[in-house]
Amino acid sequence: MKKLLKDVATSLVYLVVMLVNPLLNGVQSLRAHHWPTERRKLRLIGSPTARAARAAERERIRALVEALGAVEGVEHLLTQVLDQSTRPSTYGLDHPRDTLLVCRIHARAYFVVREDVLDVLRRIEAANVADWQANGQGPDPHGSLEHALRWYRDGGVDANGWRMDPPCLSSPGAKLTWDRPGIPPRDPIPAGPYPNRLFVLEQTPPDADAARLLDEARADGRGVVLELAFGAGWVDYCQYHKVARGGFAGRGRL
C-alpha cells in the first residue's frame, strides 16, 4: 500500500511539473520580449553613459565635417544627423534576448565643388583630414586617392579587363563619394515624420529642404556634390551605445 501511494505521489508531482514547466517557459519568453514604455526608453538613453557616448560621436562627426569644409574648393551645403534608439534585430550582433535598445547615428554631410573634382580630391588628401585607405591593401587600395585616380585614368577597368570598385575616399568610420555621370545620387535622409521621440533628426542649416538644396547645387551641371557618410565597416550608421537587459523598470525586470 505504501509503495502504491508513493508511486501515485510521484506521478502527481511529475504531472504538475509537466504542466507548470511550459507556463514558466512562456512567462520567461514574454519577459525576454518585454518592451518598455517610451518614457522609460527615453530615460534609459538619457543616462550619463549614453549621453557621453552620444556627445563623443557627435563631436567626431562635427570635427570631420568642419575639416573637410575648410579644404580649398569645398563648399559645405548640408549636414544631417539622425539619432535613433530602437530594438535590435534578431539577425544582428545584439539580440533582443540580451539587448533592450541600440543607439545609432545616421549622419551625412554634403558639399559642392565647382572645379575639377580630381584637383579637389588631391587637396583633400593633402589636408590630412582622415586616413583614406581603410578598405584594402597594396599600393592603391580601394578607398584611397590612388585608387580613385586610377579609376578615372583607366576608365574604371583594371589591367585584366575587370570592372574596378567605384571610386571613393574611405576612412575608419566614414566614406566620401561624389557625383558621377550616369549614376543617380541617392536621396538625403528623409525629413520625417518619424514614429516617436526616439528618432531625432538635426540639420545644418536647420530649415533647409535637403532634396531641393542638393538639386539646386547640381543644376545645369555647374557643381559636383560630395557626400560624406558616416558608418563603421559596411553599415551606414555609427552605433555608439546599447542598453542591456537586466535593469529594473518599475516593478518588472526588463
PDB file of C-alpha atoms in Angstrom:
ATOM      1  CA  MET A   1       0.000   0.000   0.000  1.00  0.00           C
ATOM      2  CA  LYS A   2       2.779   2.431   0.929  1.00  0.00           C
ATOM      3  CA  LYS A   3       4.537   1.687  -2.340  1.00  0.00           C
ATOM      4  CA  LEU A   4       1.337   2.364  -4.267  1.00  0.00           C
ATOM      5  CA  LEU A   5       0.824   5.702  -2.507  1.00  0.00           C
ATOM      6  CA  LYS A   6       4.446   6.630  -3.184  1.00  0.00           C
ATOM      7  CA  ASP A   7       4.054   5.795  -6.881  1.00  0.00           C
ATOM      8  CA  VAL A   8       0.851   7.840  -7.075  1.00  0.00           C
ATOM      9  CA  ALA A   9       2.529  10.816  -5.376  1.00  0.00           C
ATOM     10  CA  THR A  10       5.498  10.599  -7.727  1.00  0.00           C
ATOM     11  CA  SER A  11       3.184  10.509 -10.726  1.00  0.00           C
ATOM     12  CA  LEU A  12       1.258  13.541  -9.471  1.00  0.00           C
ATOM     13  CA  VAL A  13       4.462  15.512  -8.955  1.00  0.00           C
ATOM     14  CA  TYR A  14       5.599  14.584 -12.452  1.00  0.00           C
ATOM     15  CA  LEU A  15       2.267  15.703 -13.942  1.00  0.00           C
ATOM     16  CA  VAL A  16       2.402  19.011 -12.075  1.00  0.00           C
ATOM     17  CA  VAL A  17       5.938  19.662 -13.303  1.00  0.00           C
ATOM     18  CA  MET A  18       4.928  18.809 -16.869  1.00  0.00           C
ATOM     19  CA  LEU A  19       2.010  21.246 -16.674  1.00  0.00           C
ATOM     20  CA  VAL A  20       3.808  24.085 -14.926  1.00  0.00           C
ATOM     21  CA  ASN A  21       7.055  23.966 -16.897  1.00  0.00           C
ATOM     22  CA  PRO A  22       5.571  25.229 -20.205  1.00  0.00           C
ATOM     23  CA  LEU A  23       3.863  28.035 -18.301  1.00  0.00           C
ATOM     24  CA  LEU A  24       7.153  29.090 -16.728  1.00  0.00           C
ATOM     25  CA  ASN A  25       8.882  28.973 -20.100  1.00  0.00           C
ATOM     26  CA  GLY A  26       6.120  31.113 -21.567  1.00  0.00           C
ATOM     27  CA  VAL A  27       6.472  33.687 -18.812  1.00  0.00           C
ATOM     28  CA  GLN A  28      10.233  33.827 -19.316  1.00  0.00           C
ATOM     29  CA  SER A  29       9.740  34.260 -23.057  1.00  0.00           C
ATOM     30  CA  LEU A  30       7.306  37.120 -22.509  1.00  0.00           C
ATOM     31  CA  ARG A  31       9.698  38.775 -20.083  1.00  0.00           C
ATOM     32  CA  ALA A  32      12.548  38.410 -22.560  1.00  0.00           C
ATOM     33  CA  HIS A  33      10.492  40.287 -25.168  1.00  0.00           C
ATOM     34  CA  HIS A  34       9.084  42.879 -22.792  1.00  0.00           C
ATOM     35  CA  TRP A  35       9.172  46.299 -24.447  1.00  0.00           C
ATOM     36  CA  PRO A  36       9.162  49.226 -22.005  1.00  0.00           C
ATOM     37  CA  THR A  37       7.202  52.426 -22.457  1.00  0.00           C
ATOM     38  CA  GLU A  38       8.525  55.331 -24.497  1.00  0.00           C
ATOM     39  CA  ARG A  39       9.067  57.347 -21.319  1.00  0.00           C
ATOM     40  CA  ARG A  40      11.158  54.539 -19.833  1.00  0.00           C
ATOM     41  CA  LYS A  41      13.190  54.204 -23.033  1.00  0.00           C
ATOM     42  CA  LEU A  42      13.894  57.934 -23.067  1.00  0.00           C
ATOM     43  CA  ARG A  43      15.188  57.680 -19.505  1.00  0.00           C
ATOM     44  CA  LEU A  44      17.436  54.764 -20.448  1.00  0.00           C
ATOM     45  CA  ILE A  45      19.023  56.562 -23.400  1.00  0.00           C
ATOM     46  CA  GLY A  46      19.393  59.691 -21.281  1.00  0.00           C
ATOM     47  CA  SER A  47      21.770  58.033 -18.833  1.00  0.00           C
ATOM     48  CA  PRO A  48      25.170  59.697 -18.250  1.00  0.00           C
ATOM     49  CA  THR A  49      26.908  56.867 -20.120  1.00  0.00           C
ATOM     50  CA  ALA A  50      24.631  57.181 -23.145  1.00  0.00           C
ATOM     51  CA  ARG A  51      24.902  60.968 -23.194  1.00  0.00           C
ATOM     52  CA  ALA A  52      28.705  60.833 -23.056  1.00  0.00           C
ATOM     53  CA  ALA A  53      28.888  58.279 -25.884  1.00  0.00           C
ATOM     54  CA  ARG A  54      26.455  60.318 -27.973  1.00  0.00           C
ATOM     55  CA  ALA A  55      28.411  63.521 -27.420  1.00  0.00           C
ATOM     56  CA  ALA A  56      31.687  61.837 -28.409  1.00  0.00           C
ATOM     57  CA  GLU A  57      30.190  60.508 -31.649  1.00  0.00           C
ATOM     58  CA  ARG A  58      28.617  63.864 -32.485  1.00  0.00           C
ATOM     59  CA  GLU A  59      31.935  65.609 -31.901  1.00  0.00           C
ATOM     60  CA  ARG A  60      33.731  63.159 -34.209  1.00  0.00           C
ATOM     61  CA  ILE A  61      31.187  63.898 -36.930  1.00  0.00           C
ATOM     62  CA  ARG A  62      31.342  67.657 -36.401  1.00  0.00           C
ATOM     63  CA  ALA A  63      35.154  67.730 -36.493  1.00  0.00           C
ATOM     64  CA  LEU A  64      35.442  65.797 -39.764  1.00  0.00           C
ATOM     65  CA  VAL A  65      32.708  67.844 -41.454  1.00  0.00           C
ATOM     66  CA  GLU A  66      34.411  71.058 -40.356  1.00  0.00           C
ATOM     67  CA  ALA A  67      37.843  69.880 -41.528  1.00  0.00           C
ATOM     68  CA  LEU A  68      36.540  68.803 -44.929  1.00  0.00           C
ATOM     69  CA  GLY A  69      34.632  72.042 -45.404  1.00  0.00           C
ATOM     70  CA  ALA A  70      37.824  74.009 -44.743  1.00  0.00           C
ATOM     71  CA  VAL A  71      39.625  72.499 -47.759  1.00  0.00           C
ATOM     72  CA  GLU A  72      40.032  74.950 -50.637  1.00  0.00           C
ATOM     73  CA  GLY A  73      37.346  74.445 -53.268  1.00  0.00           C
ATOM     74  CA  VAL A  74      34.986  72.522 -50.960  1.00  0.00           C
ATOM     75  CA  GLU A  75      31.770  74.331 -50.018  1.00  0.00           C
ATOM     76  CA  HIS A  76      29.579  72.885 -47.258  1.00  0.00           C
ATOM     77  CA  LEU A  77      25.921  72.536 -48.204  1.00  0.00           C
ATOM     78  CA  LEU A  78      24.146  70.408 -45.636  1.00  0.00           C
ATOM     79  CA  THR A  79      24.702  68.148 -42.641  1.00  0.00           C
ATOM     80  CA  GLN A  80      22.067  65.653 -41.465  1.00  0.00           C
ATOM     81  CA  VAL A  81      22.317  63.732 -38.201  1.00  0.00           C
ATOM     82  CA  LEU A  82      19.577  61.222 -37.374  1.00  0.00           C
ATOM     83  CA  ASP A  83      19.876  59.850 -33.845  1.00  0.00           C
ATOM     84  CA  GLN A  84      17.708  56.802 -33.234  1.00  0.00           C
ATOM     85  CA  SER A  85      17.311  54.266 -30.447  1.00  0.00           C
ATOM     86  CA  THR A  86      15.499  51.102 -31.469  1.00  0.00           C
ATOM     87  CA  ARG A  87      15.016  47.469 -30.620  1.00  0.00           C
ATOM     88  CA  PRO A  88      17.827  45.348 -32.088  1.00  0.00           C
ATOM     89  CA  SER A  89      17.198  42.955 -34.937  1.00  0.00           C
ATOM     90  CA  THR A  90      17.099  39.227 -34.214  1.00  0.00           C
ATOM     91  CA  TYR A  91      19.663  38.818 -37.011  1.00  0.00           C
ATOM     92  CA  GLY A  92      22.222  41.305 -35.705  1.00  0.00           C
ATOM     93  CA  LEU A  93      25.045  41.024 -33.219  1.00  0.00           C
ATOM     94  CA  ASP A  94      22.834  42.422 -30.450  1.00  0.00           C
ATOM     95  CA  HIS A  95      19.916  40.011 -29.976  1.00  0.00           C
ATOM     96  CA  PRO A  96      16.680  41.273 -28.331  1.00  0.00           C
ATOM     97  CA  ARG A  97      17.042  38.496 -25.773  1.00  0.00           C
ATOM     98  CA  ASP A  98      20.106  40.236 -24.336  1.00  0.00           C
ATOM     99  CA  THR A  99      19.821  43.828 -25.555  1.00  0.00           C
ATOM    100  CA  LEU A 100      16.920  46.179 -24.978  1.00  0.00           C
ATOM    101  CA  LEU A 101      17.945  49.157 -27.116  1.00  0.00           C
ATOM    102  CA  VAL A 102      20.680  50.045 -29.581  1.00  0.00           C
ATOM    103  CA  CYS A 103      21.557  53.712 -30.087  1.00  0.00           C
ATOM    104  CA  ARG A 104      22.764  54.659 -33.545  1.00  0.00           C
ATOM    105  CA  ILE A 105      23.519  57.758 -35.563  1.00  0.00           C
ATOM    106  CA  HIS A 106      22.939  58.007 -39.304  1.00  0.00           C
ATOM    107  CA  ALA A 107      24.901  61.043 -40.446  1.00  0.00           C
ATOM    108  CA  ARG A 108      25.648  62.531 -43.843  1.00  0.00           C
ATOM    109  CA  ALA A 109      27.245  65.787 -44.884  1.00  0.00           C
ATOM    110  CA  TYR A 110      27.049  67.249 -48.370  1.00  0.00           C
ATOM    111  CA  PHE A 111      29.486  69.580 -50.083  1.00  0.00           C
ATOM    112  CA  VAL A 112      29.739  71.065 -53.562  1.00  0.00           C
ATOM    113  CA  VAL A 113      32.821  71.653 -55.701  1.00  0.00           C
ATOM    114  CA  ARG A 114      32.749  73.840 -58.812  1.00  0.00           C
ATOM    115  CA  GLU A 115      36.043  72.811 -60.396  1.00  0.00           C
ATOM    116  CA  ASP A 116      37.757  69.596 -61.462  1.00  0.00           C
ATOM    117  CA  VAL A 117      36.840  67.091 -58.761  1.00  0.00           C
ATOM    118  CA  LEU A 118      40.214  65.320 -59.062  1.00  0.00           C
ATOM    119  CA  ASP A 119      42.056  68.520 -58.193  1.00  0.00           C
ATOM    120  CA  VAL A 120      39.842  68.896 -55.130  1.00  0.00           C
ATOM    121  CA  LEU A 121      40.384  65.266 -54.112  1.00  0.00           C
ATOM    122  CA  ARG A 122      44.135  65.820 -54.213  1.00  0.00           C
ATOM    123  CA  ARG A 123      43.746  68.805 -51.893  1.00  0.00           C
ATOM    124  CA  ILE A 124      41.528  66.774 -49.554  1.00  0.00           C
ATOM    125  CA  GLU A 125      44.221  64.099 -49.396  1.00  0.00           C
ATOM    126  CA  ALA A 126      46.936  66.693 -48.766  1.00  0.00           C
ATOM    127  CA  ALA A 127      44.896  68.262 -45.944  1.00  0.00           C
ATOM    128  CA  ASN A 128      45.110  65.014 -43.909  1.00  0.00           C
ATOM    129  CA  VAL A 129      41.552  65.329 -42.647  1.00  0.00           C
ATOM    130  CA  ALA A 130      41.366  61.493 -42.436  1.00  0.00           C
ATOM    131  CA  ASP A 131      43.242  58.302 -43.312  1.00  0.00           C
ATOM    132  CA  TRP A 132      41.649  57.490 -46.675  1.00  0.00           C
ATOM    133  CA  GLN A 133      42.922  53.917 -47.086  1.00  0.00           C
ATOM    134  CA  ALA A 134      40.669  51.764 -44.951  1.00  0.00           C
ATOM    135  CA  ASN A 135      39.237  49.202 -47.381  1.00  0.00           C
ATOM    136  CA  GLY A 136      42.223  47.355 -48.764  1.00  0.00           C
ATOM    137  CA  GLN A 137      45.937  46.782 -49.030  1.00  0.00           C
ATOM    138  CA  GLY A 138      48.612  47.342 -51.625  1.00  0.00           C
ATOM    139  CA  PRO A 139      49.839  50.485 -53.387  1.00  0.00           C
ATOM    140  CA  ASP A 140      46.358  51.802 -54.310  1.00  0.00           C
ATOM    141  CA  PRO A 141      43.707  50.122 -52.128  1.00  0.00           C
ATOM    142  CA  HIS A 142      40.024  50.791 -52.673  1.00  0.00           C
ATOM    143  CA  GLY A 143      39.103  53.868 -50.688  1.00  0.00           C
ATOM    144  CA  SER A 144      42.375  55.667 -51.352  1.00  0.00           C
ATOM    145  CA  LEU A 145      43.116  58.646 -53.586  1.00  0.00           C
ATOM    146  CA  GLU A 146      45.437  56.478 -55.710  1.00  0.00           C
ATOM    147  CA  HIS A 147      42.595  54.063 -56.456  1.00  0.00           C
ATOM    148  CA  ALA A 148      40.269  56.933 -57.395  1.00  0.00           C
ATOM    149  CA  LEU A 149      42.846  58.456 -59.749  1.00  0.00           C
ATOM    150  CA  ARG A 150      43.491  55.084 -61.399  1.00  0.00           C
ATOM    151  CA  TRP A 151      39.755  54.531 -61.797  1.00  0.00           C
ATOM    152  CA  TYR A 152      39.465  57.758 -63.787  1.00  0.00           C
ATOM    153  CA  ARG A 153      42.686  57.178 -65.711  1.00  0.00           C
ATOM    154  CA  ASP A 154      41.746  53.642 -66.795  1.00  0.00           C
ATOM    155  CA  GLY A 155      38.036  54.233 -67.288  1.00  0.00           C
ATOM    156  CA  GLY A 156      37.030  52.060 -64.350  1.00  0.00           C
ATOM    157  CA  VAL A 157      38.559  48.878 -65.833  1.00  0.00           C
ATOM    158  CA  ASP A 158      41.675  47.183 -64.481  1.00  0.00           C
ATOM    159  CA  ALA A 159      44.522  45.588 -66.448  1.00  0.00           C
ATOM    160  CA  ASN A 160      42.679  42.244 -66.539  1.00  0.00           C
ATOM    161  CA  GLY A 161      39.535  43.747 -68.010  1.00  0.00           C
ATOM    162  CA  TRP A 162      37.572  43.592 -64.772  1.00  0.00           C
ATOM    163  CA  ARG A 163      35.431  46.453 -63.549  1.00  0.00           C
ATOM    164  CA  MET A 164      37.078  48.290 -60.694  1.00  0.00           C
ATOM    165  CA  ASP A 165      35.287  49.163 -57.483  1.00  0.00           C
ATOM    166  CA  PRO A 166      33.741  52.634 -57.793  1.00  0.00           C
ATOM    167  CA  PRO A 167      35.966  55.457 -56.583  1.00  0.00           C
ATOM    168  CA  CYS A 168      35.630  56.835 -53.080  1.00  0.00           C
ATOM    169  CA  LEU A 169      37.747  58.024 -50.200  1.00  0.00           C
ATOM    170  CA  SER A 170      37.211  55.716 -47.257  1.00  0.00           C
ATOM    171  CA  SER A 171      38.433  56.010 -43.686  1.00  0.00           C
ATOM    172  CA  PRO A 172      37.585  54.175 -40.452  1.00  0.00           C
ATOM    173  CA  GLY A 173      34.028  55.309 -39.741  1.00  0.00           C
ATOM    174  CA  ALA A 174      33.378  57.475 -42.825  1.00  0.00           C
ATOM    175  CA  LYS A 175      33.276  57.353 -46.617  1.00  0.00           C
ATOM    176  CA  LEU A 176      33.397  60.197 -49.138  1.00  0.00           C
ATOM    177  CA  THR A 177      31.689  59.712 -52.512  1.00  0.00           C
ATOM    178  CA  TRP A 178      30.744  62.157 -55.262  1.00  0.00           C
ATOM    179  CA  ASP A 179      28.519  62.568 -58.295  1.00  0.00           C
ATOM    180  CA  ARG A 180      29.487  60.563 -61.359  1.00  0.00           C
ATOM    181  CA  PRO A 181      27.804  60.733 -64.789  1.00  0.00           C
ATOM    182  CA  GLY A 182      25.127  58.093 -65.265  1.00  0.00           C
ATOM    183  CA  ILE A 183      24.938  57.202 -61.557  1.00  0.00           C
ATOM    184  CA  PRO A 184      21.791  58.574 -59.864  1.00  0.00           C
ATOM    185  CA  PRO A 185      22.611  60.157 -56.491  1.00  0.00           C
ATOM    186  CA  ARG A 186      20.849  58.672 -53.502  1.00  0.00           C
ATOM    187  CA  ASP A 187      18.244  60.680 -51.656  1.00  0.00           C
ATOM    188  CA  PRO A 188      19.179  62.534 -48.468  1.00  0.00           C
ATOM    189  CA  ILE A 189      17.896  61.352 -45.097  1.00  0.00           C
ATOM    190  CA  PRO A 190      14.104  61.903 -45.031  1.00  0.00           C
ATOM    191  CA  ALA A 191      12.813  64.840 -43.020  1.00  0.00           C
ATOM    192  CA  GLY A 192      10.199  62.630 -41.360  1.00  0.00           C
ATOM    193  CA  PRO A 193       7.739  62.157 -39.840  1.00  0.00           C
ATOM    194  CA  TYR A 194       9.321  59.621 -37.512  1.00  0.00           C
ATOM    195  CA  PRO A 195       7.386  57.235 -35.245  1.00  0.00           C
ATOM    196  CA  ASN A 196       8.332  58.656 -31.845  1.00  0.00           C
ATOM    197  CA  ARG A 197      10.742  60.769 -29.806  1.00  0.00           C
ATOM    198  CA  LEU A 198      13.436  58.089 -30.037  1.00  0.00           C
ATOM    199  CA  PHE A 199      14.149  59.414 -33.544  1.00  0.00           C
ATOM    200  CA  VAL A 200      15.722  62.877 -33.633  1.00  0.00           C
ATOM    201  CA  LEU A 201      16.832  64.485 -36.902  1.00  0.00           C
ATOM    202  CA  GLU A 202      19.012  67.586 -36.820  1.00  0.00           C
ATOM    203  CA  GLN A 203      20.098  69.519 -39.894  1.00  0.00           C
ATOM    204  CA  THR A 204      22.531  72.308 -40.674  1.00  0.00           C
ATOM    205  CA  PRO A 205      21.105  74.605 -41.963  1.00  0.00           C
ATOM    206  CA  PRO A 206      18.107  73.689 -39.793  1.00  0.00           C
ATOM    207  CA  ASP A 207      15.215  74.689 -42.077  1.00  0.00           C
ATOM    208  CA  ALA A 208      16.661  73.544 -45.392  1.00  0.00           C
ATOM    209  CA  ASP A 209      14.712  71.395 -47.838  1.00  0.00           C
ATOM    210  CA  ALA A 210      17.506  68.860 -48.280  1.00  0.00           C
ATOM    211  CA  ALA A 211      16.465  67.419 -51.640  1.00  0.00           C
ATOM    212  CA  ARG A 212      15.827  70.849 -53.150  1.00  0.00           C
ATOM    213  CA  LEU A 213      19.119  72.217 -51.848  1.00  0.00           C
ATOM    214  CA  LEU A 214      21.095  69.385 -53.447  1.00  0.00           C
ATOM    215  CA  ASP A 215      19.164  69.640 -56.717  1.00  0.00           C
ATOM    216  CA  GLU A 216      19.967  73.343 -56.929  1.00  0.00           C
ATOM    217  CA  ALA A 217      23.662  72.666 -56.325  1.00  0.00           C
ATOM    218  CA  ARG A 218      23.656  70.182 -59.215  1.00  0.00           C
ATOM    219  CA  ALA A 219      21.628  72.392 -61.555  1.00  0.00           C
ATOM    220  CA  ASP A 220      22.944  72.666 -65.120  1.00  0.00           C
ATOM    221  CA  GLY A 221      25.969  70.568 -64.181  1.00  0.00           C
ATOM    222  CA  ARG A 222      27.599  73.548 -62.500  1.00  0.00           C
ATOM    223  CA  GLY A 223      28.548  71.680 -59.357  1.00  0.00           C
ATOM    224  CA  VAL A 224      29.654  68.221 -58.262  1.00  0.00           C
ATOM    225  CA  VAL A 225      28.149  67.185 -54.935  1.00  0.00           C
ATOM    226  CA  LEU A 226      30.280  65.250 -52.449  1.00  0.00           C
ATOM    227  CA  GLU A 227      28.589  63.054 -49.852  1.00  0.00           C
ATOM    228  CA  LEU A 228      30.381  62.235 -46.604  1.00  0.00           C
ATOM    229  CA  ALA A 229      28.559  59.309 -44.981  1.00  0.00           C
ATOM    230  CA  PHE A 230      29.395  58.053 -41.521  1.00  0.00           C
ATOM    231  CA  GLY A 231      29.413  54.374 -40.608  1.00  0.00           C
ATOM    232  CA  ALA A 232      31.686  51.566 -39.485  1.00  0.00           C
ATOM    233  CA  GLY A 233      32.550  48.767 -41.883  1.00  0.00           C
ATOM    234  CA  TRP A 234      29.785  48.167 -44.420  1.00  0.00           C
ATOM    235  CA  VAL A 235      26.914  49.739 -42.485  1.00  0.00           C
ATOM    236  CA  ASP A 236      25.644  53.292 -42.914  1.00  0.00           C
ATOM    237  CA  TYR A 237      25.363  54.111 -39.232  1.00  0.00           C
ATOM    238  CA  CYS A 238      27.516  54.540 -36.139  1.00  0.00           C
ATOM    239  CA  GLN A 239      26.386  52.522 -33.116  1.00  0.00           C
ATOM    240  CA  TYR A 240      27.524  54.401 -30.038  1.00  0.00           C
ATOM    241  CA  HIS A 241      25.612  52.785 -27.165  1.00  0.00           C
ATOM    242  CA  LYS A 242      23.375  49.879 -26.217  1.00  0.00           C
ATOM    243  CA  VAL A 243      21.128  49.162 -23.249  1.00  0.00           C
ATOM    244  CA  ALA A 244      21.430  45.593 -21.979  1.00  0.00           C
ATOM    245  CA  ARG A 245      18.531  43.734 -20.414  1.00  0.00           C
ATOM    246  CA  GLY A 246      18.660  43.157 -16.669  1.00  0.00           C
ATOM    247  CA  GLY A 247      17.864  46.616 -15.325  1.00  0.00           C
ATOM    248  CA  PHE A 248      14.699  47.337 -13.395  1.00  0.00           C
ATOM    249  CA  ALA A 249      11.743  49.315 -14.722  1.00  0.00           C
ATOM    250  CA  GLY A 250       9.056  49.951 -12.147  1.00  0.00           C
ATOM    251  CA  ARG A 251       8.118  46.619 -10.605  1.00  0.00           C
ATOM    252  CA  GLY A 252       9.161  44.471 -13.540  1.00  0.00           C
ATOM    253  CA  ARG A 253      12.573  43.304 -14.549  1.00  0.00           C
ATOM    254  CA  LEU A 254      13.492  44.232 -18.123  1.00  0.00           C
TER     255      LEU A 254
END
